[in-house]
């Protein structure tokens, strides 16, 4: 069935990431888009505005004066019951900051493509993840894309995920500035009807325009109620992973491209593995293939759903690996390493404790050898911060990362936990 | 707003509407803002000349008036700003601000009970008076 569907409907088009995302937005056909242009996201808004001008969408397009207003207008539209979207990058994203938390707190399923770009200062327009990483605690769902195809697919799925009645949270779909947003790739598009069928008619959970059921949105919420509402928001994050899997599977049935919480690339029997997100995962895959040909048990875990963090599934996938390098395209400036590194390390702590308990029972009567003692500590984990401000990451750099992981496995010496990759000393 | 013992009787996070929404109109009058008060206006009916300046100036409509005469102060909504005491003519001084903690200690449980009763009765009357006015409450 899927085969015949493909023949009849699927088309390949040469597109940049921005074009693919704008095309997805046209097919989603949101009620309201309020957006402001910023490099490297500009094209998305520009292309989408031509769709509006040409009457290809029914969208009310609001040309706002800033990203703070863009998110504010999008929130207002969503609270009024509209399927509302916006898009941004970097400084614009930073300017949305206070409104990001309001979108999440009001449980509005806004979907927003974010083209990842470095934050000032110094000023820079190129890719890193410091913009969206800073908002990892804002309550938004964060999905990262490796290439234009994934950005397109993720945006369509994000509508379903965000609007799920079990979730009702805003979602941002991240793609690497210029590398994905401006790189031309072959993208497989869905037909308009397929997208419409997949996302379905939007039925808001609540609407300010529903005069038969008047509501107050954003009322003062003091010490006697605020905590309960935030606790409820935290609970909404719990079912996200399951919804992401369900939607990803359904999308796979429609397109032949299924999506999970992450992509485990040649990870099953891997001894050494890299964790990365975004376009760098593509580069790392090439190195993994190379190493596998040489007989090295190398693997990759590409994070797709970053927030909420699918801790348990990631721990399971990485539990058999002996040495892990987490590649972070942003720094936390905390001396603790990058954000993904911190998350992975925190997740692994649970794994160690789980194992500790089991071993503890087995070893109650006898000594355990040094090898077992080392395993109990869980995988060795190191961190590389790389690619800030669009600094290239190439095969050679990633080869060196895997070489170090092999050395860690051979010697048992982890060395410096946090390193900077591709920076001049 | 101070999460005192009585707040534990309120609904838990699983039972409240999402996003802090208020799904019922006109509920603000049920929100007891009087708990914010640090100073309490104490009204002396013997001294009061019923000029109603306090009633005019009170930002929270907490001066209770019946048939053109002050009958009391709605302590469930009075935030203790002291405007009433300030506006009360200096020759009259029928309203004086005292520390809430001192007033409570002095009045003890008796006042608390009376206030609750007055509040409930006052609520019924206000409901009639202000039918149709909007408001909000959790």
Coordinates of C-alpha atoms in Angstrom, one line a residue, chain B residues 64-71 125:
Chain B
X64 CA -19.7 48.3 53.8
X65 CA -22.5 50.8 53.6
X66 CA -26.2 50.3 54.1
X67 CA -28.9 52.9 53.7
X68 CA -26.3 55.7 53.4
X69 CA -24.5 54.6 56.6
X70 CA -21.2 52.8 57.2
X71 CA -21.9 49.4 58.8
X125 CA -25.8 41.3 49.3

